[in-house]
PDB file of C-alpha atoms in Angstrom:
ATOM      1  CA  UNK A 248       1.610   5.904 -14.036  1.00  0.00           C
ATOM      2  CA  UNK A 249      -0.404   7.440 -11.252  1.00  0.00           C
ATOM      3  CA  UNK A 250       0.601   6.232  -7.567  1.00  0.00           C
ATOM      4  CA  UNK A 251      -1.867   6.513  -5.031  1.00  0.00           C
ATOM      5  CA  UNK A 252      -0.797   8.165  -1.108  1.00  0.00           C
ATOM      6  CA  UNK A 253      -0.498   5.392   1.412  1.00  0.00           C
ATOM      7  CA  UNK A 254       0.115   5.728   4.696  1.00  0.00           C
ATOM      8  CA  UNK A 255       2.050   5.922   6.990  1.00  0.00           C
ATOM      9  CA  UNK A 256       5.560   4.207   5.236  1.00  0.00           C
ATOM     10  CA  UNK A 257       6.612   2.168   7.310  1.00  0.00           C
ATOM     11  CA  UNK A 258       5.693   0.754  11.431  1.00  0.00           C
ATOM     12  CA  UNK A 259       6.917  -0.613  14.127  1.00  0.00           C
ATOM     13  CA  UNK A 260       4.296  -2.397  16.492  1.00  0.00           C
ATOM     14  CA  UNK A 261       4.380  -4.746  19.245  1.00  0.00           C
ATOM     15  CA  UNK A 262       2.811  -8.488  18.297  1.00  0.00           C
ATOM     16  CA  UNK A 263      -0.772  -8.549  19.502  1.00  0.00           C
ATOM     17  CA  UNK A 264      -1.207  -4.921  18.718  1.00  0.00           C
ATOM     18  CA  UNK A 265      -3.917  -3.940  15.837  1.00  0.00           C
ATOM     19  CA  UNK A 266      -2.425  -2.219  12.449  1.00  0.00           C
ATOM     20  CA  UNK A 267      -4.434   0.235  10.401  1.00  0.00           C
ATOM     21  CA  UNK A 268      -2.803   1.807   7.158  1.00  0.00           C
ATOM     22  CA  UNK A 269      -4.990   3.598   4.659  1.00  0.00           C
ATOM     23  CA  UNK A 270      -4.518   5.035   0.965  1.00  0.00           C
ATOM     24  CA  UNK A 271      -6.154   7.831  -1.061  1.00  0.00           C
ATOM     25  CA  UNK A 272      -6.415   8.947  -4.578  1.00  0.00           C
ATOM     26  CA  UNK A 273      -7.513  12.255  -6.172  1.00  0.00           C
ATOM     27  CA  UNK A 274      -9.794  10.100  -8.407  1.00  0.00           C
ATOM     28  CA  UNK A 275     -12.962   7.751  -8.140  1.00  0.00           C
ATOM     29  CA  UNK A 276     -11.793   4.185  -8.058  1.00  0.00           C
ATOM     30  CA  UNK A 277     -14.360   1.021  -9.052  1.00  0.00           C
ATOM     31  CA  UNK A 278     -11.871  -1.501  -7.264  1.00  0.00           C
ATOM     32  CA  UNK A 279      -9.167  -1.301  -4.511  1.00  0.00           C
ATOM     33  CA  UNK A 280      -7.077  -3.961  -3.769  1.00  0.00           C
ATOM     34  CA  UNK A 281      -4.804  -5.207  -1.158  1.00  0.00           C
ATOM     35  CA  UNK A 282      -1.144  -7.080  -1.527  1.00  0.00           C
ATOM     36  CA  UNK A 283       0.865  -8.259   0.969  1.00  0.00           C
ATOM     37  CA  UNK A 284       4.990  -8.601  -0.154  1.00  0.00           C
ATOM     38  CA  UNK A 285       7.660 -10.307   1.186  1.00  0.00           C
ATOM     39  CA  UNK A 286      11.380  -9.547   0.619  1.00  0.00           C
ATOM     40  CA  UNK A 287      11.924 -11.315  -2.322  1.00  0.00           C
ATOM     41  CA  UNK A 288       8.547 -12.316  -3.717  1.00  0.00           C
ATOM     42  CA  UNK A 289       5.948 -11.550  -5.608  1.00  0.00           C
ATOM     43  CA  UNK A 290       2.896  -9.457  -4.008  1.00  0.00           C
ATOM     44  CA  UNK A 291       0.160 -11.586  -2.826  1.00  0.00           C
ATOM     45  CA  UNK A 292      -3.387 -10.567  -3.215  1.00  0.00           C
ATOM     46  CA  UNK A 293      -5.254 -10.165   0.674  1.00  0.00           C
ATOM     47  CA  UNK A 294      -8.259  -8.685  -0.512  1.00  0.00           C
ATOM     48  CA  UNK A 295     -10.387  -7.034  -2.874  1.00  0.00           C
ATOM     49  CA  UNK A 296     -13.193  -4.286  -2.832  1.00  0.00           C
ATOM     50  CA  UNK A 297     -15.825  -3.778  -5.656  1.00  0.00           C
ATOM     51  CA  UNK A 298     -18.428  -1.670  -4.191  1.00  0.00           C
ATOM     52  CA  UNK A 299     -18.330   1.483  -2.198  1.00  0.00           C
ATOM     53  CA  UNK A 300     -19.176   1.031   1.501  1.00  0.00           C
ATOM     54  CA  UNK A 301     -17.754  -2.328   1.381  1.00  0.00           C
ATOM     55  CA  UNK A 302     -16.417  -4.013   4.239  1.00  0.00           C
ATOM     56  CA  UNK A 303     -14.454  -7.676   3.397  1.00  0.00           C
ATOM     57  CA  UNK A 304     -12.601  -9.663   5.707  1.00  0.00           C
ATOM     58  CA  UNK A 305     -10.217 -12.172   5.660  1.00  0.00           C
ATOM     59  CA  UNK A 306      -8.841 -13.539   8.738  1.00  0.00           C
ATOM     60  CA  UNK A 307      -7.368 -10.904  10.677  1.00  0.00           C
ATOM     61  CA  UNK A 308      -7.800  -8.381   7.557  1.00  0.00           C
ATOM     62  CA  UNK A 309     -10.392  -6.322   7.489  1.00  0.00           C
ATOM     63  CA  UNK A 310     -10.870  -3.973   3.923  1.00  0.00           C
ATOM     64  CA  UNK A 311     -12.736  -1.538   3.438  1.00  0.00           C
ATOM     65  CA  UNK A 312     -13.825   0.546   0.598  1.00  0.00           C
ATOM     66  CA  UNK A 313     -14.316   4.132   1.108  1.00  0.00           C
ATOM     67  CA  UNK A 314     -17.980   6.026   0.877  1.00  0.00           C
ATOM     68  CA  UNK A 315     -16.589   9.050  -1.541  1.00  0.00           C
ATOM     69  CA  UNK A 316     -14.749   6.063  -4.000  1.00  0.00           C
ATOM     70  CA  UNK A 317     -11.631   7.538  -3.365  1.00  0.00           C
ATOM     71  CA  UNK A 318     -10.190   5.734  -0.581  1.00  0.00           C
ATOM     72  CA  UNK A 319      -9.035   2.674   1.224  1.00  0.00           C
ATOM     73  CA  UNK A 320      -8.370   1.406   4.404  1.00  0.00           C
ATOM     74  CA  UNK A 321      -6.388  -2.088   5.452  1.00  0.00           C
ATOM     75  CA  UNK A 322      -6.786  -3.081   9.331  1.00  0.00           C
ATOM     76  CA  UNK A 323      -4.471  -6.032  10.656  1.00  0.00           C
ATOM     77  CA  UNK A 324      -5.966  -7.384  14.522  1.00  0.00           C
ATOM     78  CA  UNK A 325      -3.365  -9.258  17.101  1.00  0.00           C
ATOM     79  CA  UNK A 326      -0.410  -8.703  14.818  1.00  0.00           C
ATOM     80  CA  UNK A 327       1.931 -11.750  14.899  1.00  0.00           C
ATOM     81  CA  UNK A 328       6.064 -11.974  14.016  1.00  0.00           C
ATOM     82  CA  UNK A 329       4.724 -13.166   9.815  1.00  0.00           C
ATOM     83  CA  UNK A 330       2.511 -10.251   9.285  1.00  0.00           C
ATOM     84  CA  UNK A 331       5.938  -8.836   8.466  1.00  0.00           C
ATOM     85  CA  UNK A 332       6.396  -7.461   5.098  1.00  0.00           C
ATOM     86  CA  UNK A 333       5.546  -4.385   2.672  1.00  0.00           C
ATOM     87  CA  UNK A 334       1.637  -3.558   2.225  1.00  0.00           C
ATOM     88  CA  UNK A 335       0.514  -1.737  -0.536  1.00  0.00           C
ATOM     89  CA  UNK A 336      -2.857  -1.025  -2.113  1.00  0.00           C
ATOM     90  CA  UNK A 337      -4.031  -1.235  -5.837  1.00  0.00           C
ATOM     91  CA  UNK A 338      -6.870   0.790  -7.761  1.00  0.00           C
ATOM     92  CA  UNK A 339      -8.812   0.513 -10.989  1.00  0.00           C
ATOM     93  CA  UNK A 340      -9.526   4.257 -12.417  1.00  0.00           C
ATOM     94  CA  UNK A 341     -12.482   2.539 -13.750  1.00  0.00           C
ATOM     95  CA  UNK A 342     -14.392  -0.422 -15.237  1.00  0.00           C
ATOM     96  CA  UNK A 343     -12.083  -1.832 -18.057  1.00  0.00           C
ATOM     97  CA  UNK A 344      -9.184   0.121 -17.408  1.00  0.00           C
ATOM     98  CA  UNK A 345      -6.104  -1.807 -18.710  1.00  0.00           C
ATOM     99  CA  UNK A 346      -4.172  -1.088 -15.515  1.00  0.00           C
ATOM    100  CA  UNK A 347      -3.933  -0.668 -11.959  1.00  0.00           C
ATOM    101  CA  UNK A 348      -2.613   2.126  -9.901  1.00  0.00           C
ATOM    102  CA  UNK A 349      -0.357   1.211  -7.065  1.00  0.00           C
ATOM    103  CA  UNK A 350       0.273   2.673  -3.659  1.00  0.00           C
ATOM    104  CA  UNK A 351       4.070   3.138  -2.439  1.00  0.00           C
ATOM    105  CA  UNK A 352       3.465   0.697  -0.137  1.00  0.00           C
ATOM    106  CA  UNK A 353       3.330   0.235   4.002  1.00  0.00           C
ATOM    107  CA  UNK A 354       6.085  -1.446   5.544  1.00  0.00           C
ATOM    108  CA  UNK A 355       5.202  -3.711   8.716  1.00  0.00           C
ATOM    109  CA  UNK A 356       7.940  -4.582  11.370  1.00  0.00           C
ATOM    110  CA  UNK A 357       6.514  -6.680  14.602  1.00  0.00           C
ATOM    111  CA  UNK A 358       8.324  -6.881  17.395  1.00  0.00           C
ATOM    112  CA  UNK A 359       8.140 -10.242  19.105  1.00  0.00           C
TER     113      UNK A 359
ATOM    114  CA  UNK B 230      -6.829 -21.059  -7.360  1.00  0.00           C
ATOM    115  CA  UNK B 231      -4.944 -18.347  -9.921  1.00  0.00           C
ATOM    116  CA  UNK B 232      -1.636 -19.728 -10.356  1.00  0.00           C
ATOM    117  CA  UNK B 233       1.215 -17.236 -12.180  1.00  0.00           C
ATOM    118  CA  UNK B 234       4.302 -18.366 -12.524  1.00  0.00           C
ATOM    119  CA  UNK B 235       7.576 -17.263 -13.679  1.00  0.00           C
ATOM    120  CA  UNK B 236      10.264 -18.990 -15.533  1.00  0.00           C
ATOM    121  CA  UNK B 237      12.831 -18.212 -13.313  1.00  0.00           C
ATOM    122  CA  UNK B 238      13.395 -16.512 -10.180  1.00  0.00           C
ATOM    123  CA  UNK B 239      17.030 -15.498 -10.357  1.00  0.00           C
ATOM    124  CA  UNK B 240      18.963 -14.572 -13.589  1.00  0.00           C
ATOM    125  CA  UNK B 241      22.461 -13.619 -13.894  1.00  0.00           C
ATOM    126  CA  UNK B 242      23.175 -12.061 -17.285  1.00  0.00           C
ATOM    127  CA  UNK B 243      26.048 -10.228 -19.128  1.00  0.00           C
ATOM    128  CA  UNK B 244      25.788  -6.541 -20.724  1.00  0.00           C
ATOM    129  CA  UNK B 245      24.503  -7.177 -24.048  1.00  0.00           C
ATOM    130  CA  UNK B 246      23.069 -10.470 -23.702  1.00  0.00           C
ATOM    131  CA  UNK B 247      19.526 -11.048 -25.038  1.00  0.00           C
ATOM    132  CA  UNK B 248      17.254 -11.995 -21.848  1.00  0.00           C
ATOM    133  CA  UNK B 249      13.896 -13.930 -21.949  1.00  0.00           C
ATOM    134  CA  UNK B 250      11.399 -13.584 -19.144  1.00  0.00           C
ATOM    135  CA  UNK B 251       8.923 -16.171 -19.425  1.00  0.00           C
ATOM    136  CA  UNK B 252       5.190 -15.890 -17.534  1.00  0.00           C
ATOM    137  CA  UNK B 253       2.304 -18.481 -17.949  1.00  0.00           C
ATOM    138  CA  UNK B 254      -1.028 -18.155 -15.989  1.00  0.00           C
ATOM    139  CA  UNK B 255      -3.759 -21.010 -15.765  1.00  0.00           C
ATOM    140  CA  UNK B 256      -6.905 -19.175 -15.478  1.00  0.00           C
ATOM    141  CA  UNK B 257      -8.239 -17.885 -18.922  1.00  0.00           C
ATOM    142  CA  UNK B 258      -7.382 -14.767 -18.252  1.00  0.00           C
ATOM    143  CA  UNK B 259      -7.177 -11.998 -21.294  1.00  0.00           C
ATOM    144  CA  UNK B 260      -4.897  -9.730 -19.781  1.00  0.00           C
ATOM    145  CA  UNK B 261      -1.433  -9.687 -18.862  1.00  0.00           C
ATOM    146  CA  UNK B 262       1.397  -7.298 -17.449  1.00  0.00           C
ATOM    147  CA  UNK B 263       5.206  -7.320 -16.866  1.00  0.00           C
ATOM    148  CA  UNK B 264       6.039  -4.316 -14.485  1.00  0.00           C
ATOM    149  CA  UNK B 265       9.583  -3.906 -12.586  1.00  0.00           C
ATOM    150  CA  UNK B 266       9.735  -2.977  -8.811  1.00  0.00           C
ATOM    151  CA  UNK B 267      12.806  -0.912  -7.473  1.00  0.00           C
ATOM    152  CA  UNK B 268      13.378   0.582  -4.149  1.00  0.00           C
ATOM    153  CA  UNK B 269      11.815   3.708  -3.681  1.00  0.00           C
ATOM    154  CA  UNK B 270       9.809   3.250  -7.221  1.00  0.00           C
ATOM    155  CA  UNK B 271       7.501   0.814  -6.954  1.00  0.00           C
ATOM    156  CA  UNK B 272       6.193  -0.620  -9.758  1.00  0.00           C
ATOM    157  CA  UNK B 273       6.454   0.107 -12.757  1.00  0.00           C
ATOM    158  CA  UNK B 274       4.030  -1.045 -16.059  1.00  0.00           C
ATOM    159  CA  UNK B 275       6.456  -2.053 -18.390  1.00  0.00           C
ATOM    160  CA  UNK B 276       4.281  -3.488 -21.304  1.00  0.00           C
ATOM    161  CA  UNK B 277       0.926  -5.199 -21.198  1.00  0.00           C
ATOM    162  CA  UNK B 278      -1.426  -8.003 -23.426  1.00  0.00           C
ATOM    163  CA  UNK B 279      -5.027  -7.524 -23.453  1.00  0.00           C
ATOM    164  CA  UNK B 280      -5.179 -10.243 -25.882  1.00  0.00           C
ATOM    165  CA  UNK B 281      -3.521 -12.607 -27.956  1.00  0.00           C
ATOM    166  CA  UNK B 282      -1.054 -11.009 -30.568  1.00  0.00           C
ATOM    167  CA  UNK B 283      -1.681  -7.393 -28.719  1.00  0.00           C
ATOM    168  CA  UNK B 284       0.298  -5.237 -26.855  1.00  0.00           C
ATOM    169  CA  UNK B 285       0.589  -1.831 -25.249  1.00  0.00           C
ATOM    170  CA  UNK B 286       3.183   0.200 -23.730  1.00  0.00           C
ATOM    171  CA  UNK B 287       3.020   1.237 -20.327  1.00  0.00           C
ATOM    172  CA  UNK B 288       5.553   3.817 -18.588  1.00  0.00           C
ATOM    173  CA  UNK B 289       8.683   2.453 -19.530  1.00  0.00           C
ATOM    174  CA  UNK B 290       8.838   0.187 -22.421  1.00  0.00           C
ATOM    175  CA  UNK B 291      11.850   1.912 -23.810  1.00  0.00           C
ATOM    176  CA  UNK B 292      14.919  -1.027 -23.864  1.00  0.00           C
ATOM    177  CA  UNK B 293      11.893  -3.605 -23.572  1.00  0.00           C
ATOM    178  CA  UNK B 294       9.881  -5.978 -25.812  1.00  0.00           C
ATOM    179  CA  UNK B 295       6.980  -8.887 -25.520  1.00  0.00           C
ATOM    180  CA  UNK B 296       5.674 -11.771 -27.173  1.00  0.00           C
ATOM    181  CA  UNK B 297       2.137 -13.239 -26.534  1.00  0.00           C
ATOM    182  CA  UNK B 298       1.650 -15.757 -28.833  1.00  0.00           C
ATOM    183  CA  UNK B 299      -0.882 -18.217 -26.855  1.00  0.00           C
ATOM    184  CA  UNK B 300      -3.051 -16.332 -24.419  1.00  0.00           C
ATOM    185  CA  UNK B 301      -1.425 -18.365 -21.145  1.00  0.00           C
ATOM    186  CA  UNK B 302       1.546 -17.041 -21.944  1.00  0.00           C
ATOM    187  CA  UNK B 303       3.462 -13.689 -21.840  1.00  0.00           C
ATOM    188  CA  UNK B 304       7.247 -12.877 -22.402  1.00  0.00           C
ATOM    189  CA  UNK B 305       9.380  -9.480 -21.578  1.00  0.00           C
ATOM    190  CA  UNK B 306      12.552  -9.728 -23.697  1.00  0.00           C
ATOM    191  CA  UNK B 307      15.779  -7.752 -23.257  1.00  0.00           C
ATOM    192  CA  UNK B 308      16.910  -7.527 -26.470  1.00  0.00           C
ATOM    193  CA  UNK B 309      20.652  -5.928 -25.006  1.00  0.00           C
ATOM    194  CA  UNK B 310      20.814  -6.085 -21.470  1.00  0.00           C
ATOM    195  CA  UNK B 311      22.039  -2.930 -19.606  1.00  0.00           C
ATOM    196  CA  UNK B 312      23.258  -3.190 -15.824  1.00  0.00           C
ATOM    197  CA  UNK B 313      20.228  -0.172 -15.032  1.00  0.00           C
ATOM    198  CA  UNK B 314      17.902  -3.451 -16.275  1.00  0.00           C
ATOM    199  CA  UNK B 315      19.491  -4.731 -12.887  1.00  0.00           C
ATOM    200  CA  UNK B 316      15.624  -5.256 -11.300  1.00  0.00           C
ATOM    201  CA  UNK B 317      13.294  -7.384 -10.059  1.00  0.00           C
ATOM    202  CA  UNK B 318      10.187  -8.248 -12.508  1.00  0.00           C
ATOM    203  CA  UNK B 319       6.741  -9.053 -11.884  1.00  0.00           C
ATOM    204  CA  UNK B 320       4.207 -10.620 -14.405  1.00  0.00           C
ATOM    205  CA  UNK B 321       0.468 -10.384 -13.662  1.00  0.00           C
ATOM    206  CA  UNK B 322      -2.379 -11.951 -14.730  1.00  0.00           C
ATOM    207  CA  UNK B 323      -6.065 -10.216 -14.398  1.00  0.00           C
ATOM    208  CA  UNK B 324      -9.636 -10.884 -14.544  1.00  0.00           C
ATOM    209  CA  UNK B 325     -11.953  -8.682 -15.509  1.00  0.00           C
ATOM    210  CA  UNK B 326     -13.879  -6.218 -16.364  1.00  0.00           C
ATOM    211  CA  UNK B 327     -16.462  -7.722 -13.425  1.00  0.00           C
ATOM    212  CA  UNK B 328     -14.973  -8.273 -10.221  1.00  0.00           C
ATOM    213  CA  UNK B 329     -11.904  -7.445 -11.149  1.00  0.00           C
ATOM    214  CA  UNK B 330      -8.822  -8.777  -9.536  1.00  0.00           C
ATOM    215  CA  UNK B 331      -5.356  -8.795 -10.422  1.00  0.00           C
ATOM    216  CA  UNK B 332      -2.651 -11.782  -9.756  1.00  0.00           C
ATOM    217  CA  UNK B 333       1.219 -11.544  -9.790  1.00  0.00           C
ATOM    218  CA  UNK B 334       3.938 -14.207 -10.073  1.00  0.00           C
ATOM    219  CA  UNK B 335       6.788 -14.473  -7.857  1.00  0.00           C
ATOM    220  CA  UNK B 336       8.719 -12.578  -9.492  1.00  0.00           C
ATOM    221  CA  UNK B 337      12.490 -13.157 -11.576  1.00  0.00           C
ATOM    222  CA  UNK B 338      15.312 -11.191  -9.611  1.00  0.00           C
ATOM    223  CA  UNK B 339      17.466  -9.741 -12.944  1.00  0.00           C
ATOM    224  CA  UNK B 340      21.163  -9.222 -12.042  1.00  0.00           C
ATOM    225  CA  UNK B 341      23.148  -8.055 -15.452  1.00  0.00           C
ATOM    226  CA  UNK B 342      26.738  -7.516 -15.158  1.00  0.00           C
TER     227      UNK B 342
END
């Protein structure tokens, strides 16, 4: 299946700084959404976008969907030491599609 | 809230042994997936269930199989397990078509000798 371009791979940031990673496809998506994974478990579903323009946060996550449909951004504010993990994005080609497309994924390292 | 979980989360099998994944999900939902993640692949759709009784291949079914019989729950079988089945799978559960949102277990970490 199709992967989508996230960005960057992987960071290292100090705790308290912000964290922005983003990911873009080649194709109009109806729905992004956001995971969070850590070693060893299953991905765990931050947030989801429906509309274009969309902003959604939760906590200190802030999602947005992208104007042209074809993009996503994921902002983390005053990082802490369990933000730690792999980030990756999700997108639906289009209403009713059977699957998702997944991002290669961001991978967050805070330094205490 | 969703709740997906998985039968196991660590399996030790033999080459050649038949392997059953179990997955049951709590909230209705019509569709289901089994993908497997591996460093530096991501995941990977294995098969999926749109509905009781169906299924379709996704990108790598070859060496796989599944069983939806009740619509809460989904199984991956390994009819001969091969060490390169050595993987971590994920089973997912999604809403949808409105709102759409997609829910994964917590995964089974496969280890075949």
């Amino acid at each position: 299946g199709q992967q989508l371009n996230q960005s960057p791979q992987s960071m290292f940031i100090q705790e308290g700084e912000d964290v922005s990673m983003n990911c873009t496809s080649s194709s109009i998506f109806n729905t992004w959404l956001w995971y969070k994974q850590d070693p060893g478990e299953g991905p765990v579903l931050l947030i989801a976008l429906y509309k274009a323009g969309e902003l959604t946060s939760n906590g200190r996550l802030t999602a947005q969907f992208g104007i042209t449909r074809k993009d996503s951004f994921l902002n983390i504010s005053a990082s802490i030491p369990s933000d730690v993990g792999i980030y990756f994005c999700a997108g639906q080609p289009w209403t009713g599609a059977n699957n998702l497309f997944f991002g290669t994924g961001t991978r967050l390292t805070v330094i205490p | 809230d969703v709740k997906v979980t998985q039968s196991s989360r660590y399996l030790v099998k033999r080459t050649g042994e038949k392997v059953f994944l179990e997955c049951v999900q709590d909230m209705d939902h019509e569709n289901m997936f089994w993908y497997r993640q591996d460093p530096g692949l991501g995941l990977r759709l294995i098969y999926f269930s749109y509905d009781v009784k169906m299924k379709e291949k996704g990108d790598i079914p070859e060496g796989y199989s599944v069983s939806r019989e009740k619509k809460e729950r989904f199984s991956l079988i390994l009819e001969s397990a091969s060490t390169n089945q050595t993987s971590m799978y994920l089973c997912a559960s999604r809403s949808g078509p409105e709102r759409d949102t997609q829910y994964f277990g917590p995964g089974t970490r496969l280890t075949v000798l």
